[in-house]
Amino acid sequence: MVDQKRYQKIKRAAEKCFDYFATRNPLKILNKLEIPCSIIDLEGGLNGFTHMNQKGEPWVYINKRYRHDELSVRIIAAHELGHILLHSESDINMFEENTDFSYKEYEADIFVMELMPKIQPYYRDYTTFSPEELRKYIYSWIC
């Protein structure tokens, strides 16, 4: 679980995106930030990832199996946008060894929920979910 101060930082990041770009669509936000987003064939059950090139510029990749489901693509894009905005000070390439991996994944999932409030559950405050419960809940939206 994240502490209240960190949660507020994540929430503010999502609110700033909406306020500045006047949209909750992460694909439009990535486009306006000039962050490339490619839909490619990814193996091993990978939904998406962000790669930082040698210049420190992010590039988002989303698994092509979701190309026909816009909501799934948006959720994955929002998750990756969360990594870019919240974790840009550190290496976010998921293929490298990183002890903060699960914590960063949880924060990116919180960002998804704040940027896309329409997917928030009506029956329970998502902030009471454990990291695993939140991940399962978000995955339930991805086809």
Short mmCIF file of C-alpha atoms in Angstrom, two decimals:
data_model
loop_
_atom_site.label_atom_id
_atom_site.label_comp_id
_atom_site.label_asym_id
_atom_site.label_seq_id
_atom_site.Cartn_x
_atom_site.Cartn_y
_atom_site.Cartn_z
CA MET A 1 0.00 0.00 0.00
CA VAL A 2 1.17 3.55 -0.64
CA ASP A 3 1.11 6.16 2.06
CA GLN A 4 -1.35 9.06 1.87
CA LYS A 5 1.30 11.54 0.71
CA ARG A 6 2.35 9.33 -2.21
CA TYR A 7 -1.28 8.58 -3.09
CA GLN A 8 -2.01 12.33 -3.26
CA LYS A 9 0.99 12.80 -5.56
CA ILE A 10 -0.30 10.10 -7.91
CA LYS A 11 -3.82 11.55 -7.83
CA ARG A 12 -2.48 15.06 -8.58
CA ALA A 13 -0.50 13.71 -11.55
CA ALA A 14 -3.69 12.25 -13.04
CA GLU A 15 -5.66 15.43 -12.30
CA LYS A 16 -2.96 17.58 -13.93
CA CYS A 17 -3.17 15.45 -17.07
CA PHE A 18 -6.91 16.00 -17.26
CA ASP A 19 -6.68 19.71 -16.43
CA TYR A 20 -3.88 20.39 -18.90
CA PHE A 21 -4.95 18.19 -21.81
CA ALA A 22 -8.75 18.30 -21.22
CA THR A 23 -9.02 14.56 -21.78
CA ARG A 24 -8.79 11.35 -19.80
CA ASN A 25 -7.78 9.39 -22.89
CA PRO A 26 -4.17 8.32 -22.27
CA LEU A 27 -3.55 7.79 -25.99
CA LYS A 28 -4.37 11.45 -26.68
CA ILE A 29 -2.22 12.53 -23.73
CA LEU A 30 0.73 10.46 -25.00
CA ASN A 31 0.24 11.99 -28.44
CA LYS A 32 0.17 15.54 -27.06
CA LEU A 33 3.31 14.79 -25.05
CA GLU A 34 4.87 13.50 -28.28
CA ILE A 35 5.51 10.10 -26.73
CA PRO A 36 5.32 7.41 -29.40
CA CYS A 37 3.00 4.48 -28.79
CA SER A 38 3.31 1.38 -30.93
CA ILE A 39 1.11 -1.68 -31.05
CA ILE A 40 3.36 -4.68 -31.63
CA ASP A 41 3.49 -8.43 -31.16
CA LEU A 42 4.60 -9.12 -27.58
CA GLU A 43 5.18 -12.60 -26.26
CA GLY A 44 5.00 -14.12 -22.82
CA GLY A 45 1.71 -12.61 -21.71
CA LEU A 46 3.13 -9.10 -21.70
CA ASN A 47 0.39 -6.46 -22.10
CA GLY A 48 2.69 -3.52 -22.65
CA PHE A 49 5.82 -1.77 -21.50
CA THR A 50 7.70 1.50 -21.68
CA HIS A 51 11.22 1.66 -23.03
CA MET A 52 13.51 4.61 -22.34
CA ASN A 53 15.97 5.12 -25.17
CA GLN A 54 19.56 6.27 -24.69
CA LYS A 55 18.43 9.90 -24.74
CA GLY A 56 15.99 9.19 -21.91
CA GLU A 57 12.95 9.51 -24.16
CA PRO A 58 10.07 7.10 -23.50
CA TRP A 59 8.37 4.90 -26.07
CA VAL A 60 5.25 2.92 -25.16
CA TYR A 61 4.57 -0.51 -26.60
CA ILE A 62 1.21 -2.29 -26.35
CA ASN A 63 0.51 -5.91 -27.26
CA LYS A 64 -1.25 -6.13 -30.63
CA ARG A 65 -3.68 -8.76 -29.31
CA TYR A 66 -5.63 -5.81 -27.84
CA ARG A 67 -5.69 -3.70 -31.01
CA HIS A 68 -9.43 -4.32 -31.53
CA ASP A 69 -10.39 -3.40 -27.96
CA GLU A 70 -9.97 0.34 -27.38
CA LEU A 71 -10.67 0.19 -23.64
CA SER A 72 -7.92 -2.40 -23.10
CA VAL A 73 -5.47 -0.32 -25.13
CA ARG A 74 -6.38 2.79 -23.11
CA ILE A 75 -5.95 1.01 -19.78
CA ILE A 76 -2.53 -0.33 -20.79
CA ALA A 77 -1.54 3.09 -22.16
CA ALA A 78 -2.67 4.76 -18.91
CA HIS A 79 -0.58 2.31 -16.91
CA GLU A 80 2.50 3.07 -19.01
CA LEU A 81 1.80 6.81 -18.84
CA GLY A 82 1.74 6.42 -15.06
CA HIS A 83 5.22 4.91 -15.17
CA ILE A 84 6.48 7.76 -17.34
CA LEU A 85 5.06 10.51 -15.13
CA LEU A 86 5.71 8.91 -11.75
CA HIS A 87 8.95 7.05 -12.31
CA SER A 88 10.81 9.10 -14.88
CA GLU A 89 13.58 9.85 -12.39
CA SER A 90 14.51 6.18 -12.36
CA ASP A 91 15.01 3.52 -14.98
CA ILE A 92 11.62 2.12 -15.90
CA ASN A 93 12.76 -0.47 -18.40
CA MET A 94 11.04 -3.54 -17.01
CA PHE A 95 13.50 -5.97 -18.56
CA GLU A 96 16.21 -4.91 -16.15
CA GLU A 97 16.54 -6.09 -12.57
CA ASN A 98 14.64 -3.71 -10.29
CA THR A 99 13.73 -4.28 -6.65
CA ASP A 100 11.02 -1.60 -6.76
CA PHE A 101 9.20 -3.33 -9.62
CA SER A 102 6.03 -4.37 -7.79
CA TYR A 103 5.78 -1.06 -5.93
CA LYS A 104 6.09 0.86 -9.19
CA GLU A 105 3.53 -1.40 -10.83
CA TYR A 106 1.11 -0.71 -7.99
CA GLU A 107 1.62 3.05 -8.34
CA ALA A 108 1.03 2.84 -12.09
CA ASP A 109 -2.19 0.91 -11.39
CA ILE A 110 -3.33 3.65 -8.98
CA PHE A 111 -2.62 6.19 -11.73
CA VAL A 112 -4.89 4.21 -14.09
CA MET A 113 -7.73 4.36 -11.58
CA GLU A 114 -7.31 8.10 -11.04
CA LEU A 115 -6.96 8.98 -14.73
CA MET A 116 -9.88 6.74 -15.75
CA PRO A 117 -12.45 7.05 -12.95
CA LYS A 118 -15.17 5.36 -15.03
CA ILE A 119 -13.53 2.00 -14.38
CA GLN A 120 -13.49 2.47 -10.61
CA PRO A 121 -15.65 -0.09 -8.79
CA TYR A 122 -18.99 1.09 -7.44
CA TYR A 123 -19.05 -1.52 -4.67
CA ARG A 124 -15.77 -0.71 -2.90
CA ASP A 125 -13.22 2.07 -2.58
CA TYR A 126 -10.35 0.85 -4.74
CA THR A 127 -7.82 2.45 -2.37
CA THR A 128 -8.62 -0.34 0.08
CA PHE A 129 -7.47 -2.98 -2.46
CA SER A 130 -4.16 -4.70 -1.90
CA PRO A 131 -1.69 -4.37 -4.80
CA GLU A 132 -2.69 -7.86 -5.96
CA GLU A 133 -6.43 -7.11 -5.73
CA LEU A 134 -6.01 -3.89 -7.68
CA ARG A 135 -3.99 -5.65 -10.38
CA LYS A 136 -6.68 -8.37 -10.70
CA TYR A 137 -9.41 -5.73 -10.83
CA ILE A 138 -7.67 -3.80 -13.60
CA TYR A 139 -6.95 -7.00 -15.52
CA SER A 140 -10.67 -7.81 -15.34
CA TRP A 141 -11.23 -4.83 -17.65
CA ILE A 142 -8.64 -5.96 -20.19
CA CYS A 143 -10.08 -8.36 -22.75
#
